[in-house]
């Protein structure tokens, strides 16, 4: 009984697979080349739907042959609309199996935009959300390269200001660490990056404090007929920041300034100077907090 069924099934398959069928298949679509020195500005559709015709057994075998559309267009130097059936000789649908292309269902045409190829170096911007542990600070972000080579359509490359990395997120960090981060193409498949990844060193340091002494008070904007003097002439400041930065600060890198033209008030004798320090260094305390401004007419000194 089973033998009769199998025989019948084999006969049915032999008959049906020998018939001619017309079917629709979806295949990958690639533009592999345009004119030398030119590239695509936009990617074409990734697939196309084809109408093909052939015997059943050939159509079944076709699924193992991976038919595709790979167009080589060395003559294309400007934007153009392609009618895909005009390039039927470059479309493989298993012709050696007896399968024939009947029609292209979708897309029937492709609008290609091309531009001259250009390379340029662009700076890297690291995207990060690093949260140091309490008492620590992220003091430096150091990629192993500061720029990346970007290649693609000239008009697009010109507009690119920087290349971002993928974002890294870490919490409660206490120690320096390295991370390999992928670079993000502004237009994947169109803009190529070299290298495609960077190694970034994140410097985590302990927050420390230190007192810097004998910072002179600078008085600016004094009228030509006056002399001005601060009493006391120097101040001390308590600074706070990352360990290496705080340790390297000298008194010349901190300024205490009083601008006579902007801040002098008649009848007022004591003033607070304005301070400037390096980025990442914070002034948390000043001693003394104010100074006595001494003014004299120049004629009186003669």
PDB file of C-alpha atoms in Angstrom, residues 42-239:
ATOM      1  CA  UNK A  42      21.913  57.336  -2.760  1.00  0.00           C
ATOM      2  CA  UNK A  43      21.599  53.578  -2.450  1.00  0.00           C
ATOM      3  CA  UNK A  44      19.209  51.922  -4.931  1.00  0.00           C
ATOM      4  CA  UNK A  45      16.410  49.659  -3.668  1.00  0.00           C
ATOM      5  CA  UNK A  46      17.943  46.583  -2.045  1.00  0.00           C
ATOM      6  CA  UNK A  47      15.678  44.093  -3.872  1.00  0.00           C
ATOM      7  CA  UNK A  48      13.707  43.701  -7.085  1.00  0.00           C
ATOM      8  CA  UNK A  49      10.686  41.571  -7.943  1.00  0.00           C
ATOM      9  CA  UNK A  50      11.070  39.623 -11.204  1.00  0.00           C
ATOM     10  CA  UNK A  51       8.663  37.600 -13.303  1.00  0.00           C
ATOM     11  CA  UNK A  52      10.434  34.456 -14.521  1.00  0.00           C
ATOM     12  CA  UNK A  53       9.393  31.405 -16.518  1.00  0.00           C
ATOM     13  CA  UNK A  54      10.719  27.861 -16.585  1.00  0.00           C
ATOM     14  CA  UNK A  55      10.058  24.202 -15.812  1.00  0.00           C
ATOM     15  CA  UNK A  56       9.030  23.302 -12.294  1.00  0.00           C
ATOM     16  CA  UNK A  57      12.221  21.388 -11.536  1.00  0.00           C
ATOM     17  CA  UNK A  58      14.342  24.323 -12.735  1.00  0.00           C
ATOM     18  CA  UNK A  59      12.394  26.791 -10.618  1.00  0.00           C
ATOM     19  CA  UNK A  60      12.864  24.583  -7.566  1.00  0.00           C
ATOM     20  CA  UNK A  61      16.601  24.334  -8.241  1.00  0.00           C
ATOM     21  CA  UNK A  62      16.729  28.118  -8.674  1.00  0.00           C
ATOM     22  CA  UNK A  63      16.337  28.667  -4.931  1.00  0.00           C
ATOM     23  CA  UNK A  64      19.791  27.132  -4.400  1.00  0.00           C
ATOM     24  CA  UNK A  65      21.477  29.273  -7.082  1.00  0.00           C
ATOM     25  CA  UNK A  66      20.748  32.680  -5.446  1.00  0.00           C
ATOM     26  CA  UNK A  67      19.721  34.743  -8.484  1.00  0.00           C
ATOM     27  CA  UNK A  68      20.547  38.454  -8.273  1.00  0.00           C
ATOM     28  CA  UNK A  69      20.870  41.723 -10.157  1.00  0.00           C
ATOM     29  CA  UNK A  70      24.423  43.091 -10.235  1.00  0.00           C
ATOM     30  CA  UNK A  71      24.697  46.051 -12.543  1.00  0.00           C
ATOM     31  CA  UNK A  72      28.044  47.362 -13.779  1.00  0.00           C
ATOM     32  CA  UNK A  73      27.593  50.859 -15.189  1.00  0.00           C
ATOM     33  CA  UNK A  74      31.055  52.232 -16.106  1.00  0.00           C
ATOM     34  CA  UNK A  75      29.495  54.797 -18.448  1.00  0.00           C
ATOM     35  CA  UNK A  76      27.427  56.562 -15.738  1.00  0.00           C
ATOM     36  CA  UNK A  77      28.983  59.957 -14.878  1.00  0.00           C
ATOM     37  CA  UNK A  78      25.859  61.935 -13.996  1.00  0.00           C
ATOM     38  CA  UNK A  79      22.452  61.401 -12.441  1.00  0.00           C
ATOM     39  CA  UNK A  80      20.200  59.311 -14.660  1.00  0.00           C
ATOM     40  CA  UNK A  81      17.048  57.193 -14.664  1.00  0.00           C
ATOM     41  CA  UNK A  82      17.686  53.521 -15.517  1.00  0.00           C
ATOM     42  CA  UNK A  83      15.058  51.284 -17.064  1.00  0.00           C
ATOM     43  CA  UNK A  84      16.051  47.913 -15.665  1.00  0.00           C
ATOM     44  CA  UNK A  85      14.802  45.858 -18.604  1.00  0.00           C
ATOM     45  CA  UNK A  86      17.431  47.635 -20.711  1.00  0.00           C
ATOM     46  CA  UNK A  87      20.009  45.750 -18.631  1.00  0.00           C
ATOM     47  CA  UNK A  88      18.380  42.325 -18.802  1.00  0.00           C
ATOM     48  CA  UNK A  89      21.673  40.825 -20.012  1.00  0.00           C
ATOM     49  CA  UNK A  90      23.190  41.608 -16.571  1.00  0.00           C
ATOM     50  CA  UNK A  91      20.373  39.978 -14.618  1.00  0.00           C
ATOM     51  CA  UNK A  92      20.998  36.367 -13.637  1.00  0.00           C
ATOM     52  CA  UNK A  93      17.842  34.306 -13.054  1.00  0.00           C
ATOM     53  CA  UNK A  94      19.220  30.844 -13.747  1.00  0.00           C
ATOM     54  CA  UNK A  95      19.365  30.977 -17.521  1.00  0.00           C
ATOM     55  CA  UNK A  96      21.682  27.967 -17.527  1.00  0.00           C
ATOM     56  CA  UNK A  97      18.867  26.009 -15.832  1.00  0.00           C
ATOM     57  CA  UNK A  98      16.357  26.956 -18.504  1.00  0.00           C
ATOM     58  CA  UNK A  99      14.759  29.790 -16.518  1.00  0.00           C
ATOM     59  CA  UNK A 100      14.039  32.983 -18.453  1.00  0.00           C
ATOM     60  CA  UNK A 101      13.358  36.555 -17.375  1.00  0.00           C
ATOM     61  CA  UNK A 102       9.872  37.626 -18.511  1.00  0.00           C
ATOM     62  CA  UNK A 103       9.578  41.054 -16.898  1.00  0.00           C
ATOM     63  CA  UNK A 104      10.689  43.243 -13.994  1.00  0.00           C
ATOM     64  CA  UNK A 105       7.729  43.959 -11.761  1.00  0.00           C
ATOM     65  CA  UNK A 106       9.299  46.311  -9.233  1.00  0.00           C
ATOM     66  CA  UNK A 107      11.135  48.627  -9.511  1.00  0.00           C
ATOM     67  CA  UNK A 108      10.833  49.048 -13.245  1.00  0.00           C
ATOM     68  CA  UNK A 109      13.188  52.029 -13.161  1.00  0.00           C
ATOM     69  CA  UNK A 110      15.792  53.450 -10.788  1.00  0.00           C
ATOM     70  CA  UNK A 111      16.802  57.083 -10.394  1.00  0.00           C
ATOM     71  CA  UNK A 112      20.553  57.099  -9.821  1.00  0.00           C
ATOM     72  CA  UNK A 113      22.330  60.105  -8.302  1.00  0.00           C
ATOM     73  CA  UNK A 114      26.095  60.143  -8.762  1.00  0.00           C
ATOM     74  CA  UNK A 115      28.849  62.524  -7.702  1.00  0.00           C
ATOM     75  CA  UNK A 116      32.604  62.687  -7.849  1.00  0.00           C
ATOM     76  CA  UNK A 117      34.429  60.608  -5.230  1.00  0.00           C
ATOM     77  CA  UNK A 118      36.274  62.544  -2.527  1.00  0.00           C
ATOM     78  CA  UNK A 119      38.349  61.683   0.546  1.00  0.00           C
ATOM     79  CA  UNK A 120      38.952  63.928   3.556  1.00  0.00           C
ATOM     80  CA  UNK A 121      40.056  63.729   7.180  1.00  0.00           C
ATOM     81  CA  UNK A 122      37.348  64.533   9.722  1.00  0.00           C
ATOM     82  CA  UNK A 123      37.688  64.903  13.512  1.00  0.00           C
ATOM     83  CA  UNK A 124      36.193  62.301  15.838  1.00  0.00           C
ATOM     84  CA  UNK A 125      33.546  63.133  18.442  1.00  0.00           C
ATOM     85  CA  UNK A 126      33.228  60.551  21.230  1.00  0.00           C
ATOM     86  CA  UNK A 127      29.663  60.039  22.443  1.00  0.00           C
ATOM     87  CA  UNK A 128      29.733  59.083  26.096  1.00  0.00           C
ATOM     88  CA  UNK A 129      27.635  59.017  29.237  1.00  0.00           C
ATOM     89  CA  UNK A 130      30.323  58.178  31.790  1.00  0.00           C
ATOM     90  CA  UNK A 131      29.304  58.811  35.407  1.00  0.00           C
ATOM     91  CA  UNK A 132      32.272  58.649  37.797  1.00  0.00           C
ATOM     92  CA  UNK A 133      31.789  57.406  41.349  1.00  0.00           C
ATOM     93  CA  UNK A 134      31.396  60.092  44.049  1.00  0.00           C
ATOM     94  CA  UNK A 135      34.751  61.790  44.651  1.00  0.00           C
ATOM     95  CA  UNK A 136      36.015  61.036  41.132  1.00  0.00           C
ATOM     96  CA  UNK A 137      35.975  62.919  37.842  1.00  0.00           C
ATOM     97  CA  UNK A 138      36.321  62.120  34.137  1.00  0.00           C
ATOM     98  CA  UNK A 139      39.323  64.311  33.364  1.00  0.00           C
ATOM     99  CA  UNK A 140      40.258  63.309  29.801  1.00  0.00           C
ATOM    100  CA  UNK A 141      38.907  61.471  26.766  1.00  0.00           C
ATOM    101  CA  UNK A 142      41.749  60.326  24.502  1.00  0.00           C
ATOM    102  CA  UNK A 143      40.993  58.505  21.206  1.00  0.00           C
ATOM    103  CA  UNK A 144      43.976  56.648  19.739  1.00  0.00           C
ATOM    104  CA  UNK A 145      43.465  58.753  16.569  1.00  0.00           C
ATOM    105  CA  UNK A 146      42.065  62.277  16.426  1.00  0.00           C
ATOM    106  CA  UNK A 147      40.660  62.039  12.897  1.00  0.00           C
ATOM    107  CA  UNK A 148      39.279  59.484  10.453  1.00  0.00           C
ATOM    108  CA  UNK A 149      39.481  59.250   6.664  1.00  0.00           C
ATOM    109  CA  UNK A 150      36.038  59.694   5.127  1.00  0.00           C
ATOM    110  CA  UNK A 151      35.293  58.739   1.521  1.00  0.00           C
ATOM    111  CA  UNK A 152      32.155  59.245  -0.555  1.00  0.00           C
ATOM    112  CA  UNK A 153      30.261  61.754  -2.722  1.00  0.00           C
ATOM    113  CA  UNK A 154      32.107  65.099  -2.772  1.00  0.00           C
ATOM    114  CA  UNK A 155      29.007  67.181  -2.000  1.00  0.00           C
ATOM    115  CA  UNK A 156      28.256  65.075   1.072  1.00  0.00           C
ATOM    116  CA  UNK A 157      31.861  64.868   2.327  1.00  0.00           C
ATOM    117  CA  UNK A 158      32.060  68.668   2.233  1.00  0.00           C
ATOM    118  CA  UNK A 159      29.088  68.966   4.629  1.00  0.00           C
ATOM    119  CA  UNK A 160      30.419  66.505   7.210  1.00  0.00           C
ATOM    120  CA  UNK A 161      31.966  68.370  10.188  1.00  0.00           C
ATOM    121  CA  UNK A 162      32.867  65.388  12.385  1.00  0.00           C
ATOM    122  CA  UNK A 163      32.321  61.655  12.797  1.00  0.00           C
ATOM    123  CA  UNK A 164      30.588  60.323  15.908  1.00  0.00           C
ATOM    124  CA  UNK A 165      31.375  57.140  17.760  1.00  0.00           C
ATOM    125  CA  UNK A 166      28.734  54.827  19.108  1.00  0.00           C
ATOM    126  CA  UNK A 167      27.718  55.890  22.613  1.00  0.00           C
ATOM    127  CA  UNK A 168      29.294  54.304  25.660  1.00  0.00           C
ATOM    128  CA  UNK A 169      27.445  54.302  28.996  1.00  0.00           C
ATOM    129  CA  UNK A 170      29.039  53.427  32.341  1.00  0.00           C
ATOM    130  CA  UNK A 171      28.165  54.290  35.932  1.00  0.00           C
ATOM    131  CA  UNK A 172      30.119  54.638  39.190  1.00  0.00           C
ATOM    132  CA  UNK A 173      33.510  54.471  37.473  1.00  0.00           C
ATOM    133  CA  UNK A 174      36.605  54.727  39.709  1.00  0.00           C
ATOM    134  CA  UNK A 175      39.500  53.759  37.449  1.00  0.00           C
ATOM    135  CA  UNK A 176      40.806  54.665  33.959  1.00  0.00           C
ATOM    136  CA  UNK A 177      39.776  52.258  31.200  1.00  0.00           C
ATOM    137  CA  UNK A 178      39.946  51.674  27.442  1.00  0.00           C
ATOM    138  CA  UNK A 179      37.007  50.956  25.164  1.00  0.00           C
ATOM    139  CA  UNK A 180      36.826  50.083  21.466  1.00  0.00           C
ATOM    140  CA  UNK A 181      34.028  52.082  19.846  1.00  0.00           C
ATOM    141  CA  UNK A 182      32.579  51.766  16.362  1.00  0.00           C
ATOM    142  CA  UNK A 183      32.480  54.879  14.208  1.00  0.00           C
ATOM    143  CA  UNK A 184      29.070  55.765  12.773  1.00  0.00           C
ATOM    144  CA  UNK A 185      28.881  56.524   9.058  1.00  0.00           C
ATOM    145  CA  UNK A 186      26.653  59.547   8.341  1.00  0.00           C
ATOM    146  CA  UNK A 187      25.265  57.560   5.401  1.00  0.00           C
ATOM    147  CA  UNK A 188      25.894  53.802   5.657  1.00  0.00           C
ATOM    148  CA  UNK A 189      26.669  52.160   2.331  1.00  0.00           C
ATOM    149  CA  UNK A 190      27.524  55.537   0.765  1.00  0.00           C
ATOM    150  CA  UNK A 191      30.133  57.064   3.094  1.00  0.00           C
ATOM    151  CA  UNK A 192      33.062  54.798   4.012  1.00  0.00           C
ATOM    152  CA  UNK A 193      35.204  55.299   7.115  1.00  0.00           C
ATOM    153  CA  UNK A 194      38.822  54.253   7.613  1.00  0.00           C
ATOM    154  CA  UNK A 195      39.329  53.062  10.296  1.00  0.00           C
ATOM    155  CA  UNK A 196      35.855  51.859  11.222  1.00  0.00           C
ATOM    156  CA  UNK A 197      36.652  51.626  14.955  1.00  0.00           C
ATOM    157  CA  UNK A 198      38.739  53.579  17.453  1.00  0.00           C
ATOM    158  CA  UNK A 199      40.167  52.773  20.863  1.00  0.00           C
ATOM    159  CA  UNK A 200      39.367  55.455  23.425  1.00  0.00           C
ATOM    160  CA  UNK A 201      41.149  55.942  26.755  1.00  0.00           C
ATOM    161  CA  UNK A 202      38.948  57.413  29.488  1.00  0.00           C
ATOM    162  CA  UNK A 203      40.966  58.990  32.299  1.00  0.00           C
ATOM    163  CA  UNK A 204      39.214  58.774  35.674  1.00  0.00           C
ATOM    164  CA  UNK A 205      40.901  60.586  38.562  1.00  0.00           C
ATOM    165  CA  UNK A 206      40.195  61.257  42.197  1.00  0.00           C
ATOM    166  CA  UNK A 207      39.007  64.756  43.065  1.00  0.00           C
ATOM    167  CA  UNK A 208      41.504  66.547  45.326  1.00  0.00           C
ATOM    168  CA  UNK A 209      41.976  69.988  46.866  1.00  0.00           C
ATOM    169  CA  UNK A 210      45.030  72.191  47.247  1.00  0.00           C
ATOM    170  CA  UNK A 211      45.906  75.731  48.322  1.00  0.00           C
ATOM    171  CA  UNK A 212      47.871  77.980  45.966  1.00  0.00           C
ATOM    172  CA  UNK A 213      49.578  80.931  47.690  1.00  0.00           C
ATOM    173  CA  UNK A 214      50.740  84.439  46.736  1.00  0.00           C
ATOM    174  CA  UNK A 215      48.570  85.128  43.698  1.00  0.00           C
ATOM    175  CA  UNK A 216      49.042  88.828  42.834  1.00  0.00           C
ATOM    176  CA  UNK A 217      45.960  91.040  42.444  1.00  0.00           C
ATOM    177  CA  UNK A 218      46.047  92.784  39.063  1.00  0.00           C
ATOM    178  CA  UNK A 219      44.337  96.179  38.814  1.00  0.00           C
ATOM    179  CA  UNK A 220      43.401  97.263  35.287  1.00  0.00           C
ATOM    180  CA  UNK A 221      41.572 100.201  33.746  1.00  0.00           C
ATOM    181  CA  UNK A 222      43.018 102.777  36.150  1.00  0.00           C
ATOM    182  CA  UNK A 223      42.734 106.410  34.916  1.00  0.00           C
ATOM    183  CA  UNK A 224      46.068 107.900  33.826  1.00  0.00           C
ATOM    184  CA  UNK A 225      46.060 110.470  36.644  1.00  0.00           C
ATOM    185  CA  UNK A 226      45.756 107.829  39.389  1.00  0.00           C
ATOM    186  CA  UNK A 227      47.867 105.090  40.864  1.00  0.00           C
ATOM    187  CA  UNK A 228      46.138 102.096  42.420  1.00  0.00           C
ATOM    188  CA  UNK A 229      47.375  99.511  44.879  1.00  0.00           C
ATOM    189  CA  UNK A 230      45.757  96.456  46.470  1.00  0.00           C
ATOM    190  CA  UNK A 231      46.253  95.798  50.164  1.00  0.00           C
ATOM    191  CA  UNK A 232      47.118  93.021  50.665  1.00  0.00           C
ATOM    192  CA  UNK A 233      48.700  92.738  47.199  1.00  0.00           C
ATOM    193  CA  UNK A 234      48.338  88.939  47.053  1.00  0.00           C
ATOM    194  CA  UNK A 235      45.711  86.312  47.930  1.00  0.00           C
ATOM    195  CA  UNK A 236      45.627  82.570  48.475  1.00  0.00           C
ATOM    196  CA  UNK A 237      43.036  80.295  46.817  1.00  0.00           C
ATOM    197  CA  UNK A 238      41.796  76.804  47.545  1.00  0.00           C
ATOM    198  CA  UNK A 239      41.316  74.878  44.291  1.00  0.00           C
TER     199      UNK A 239
END
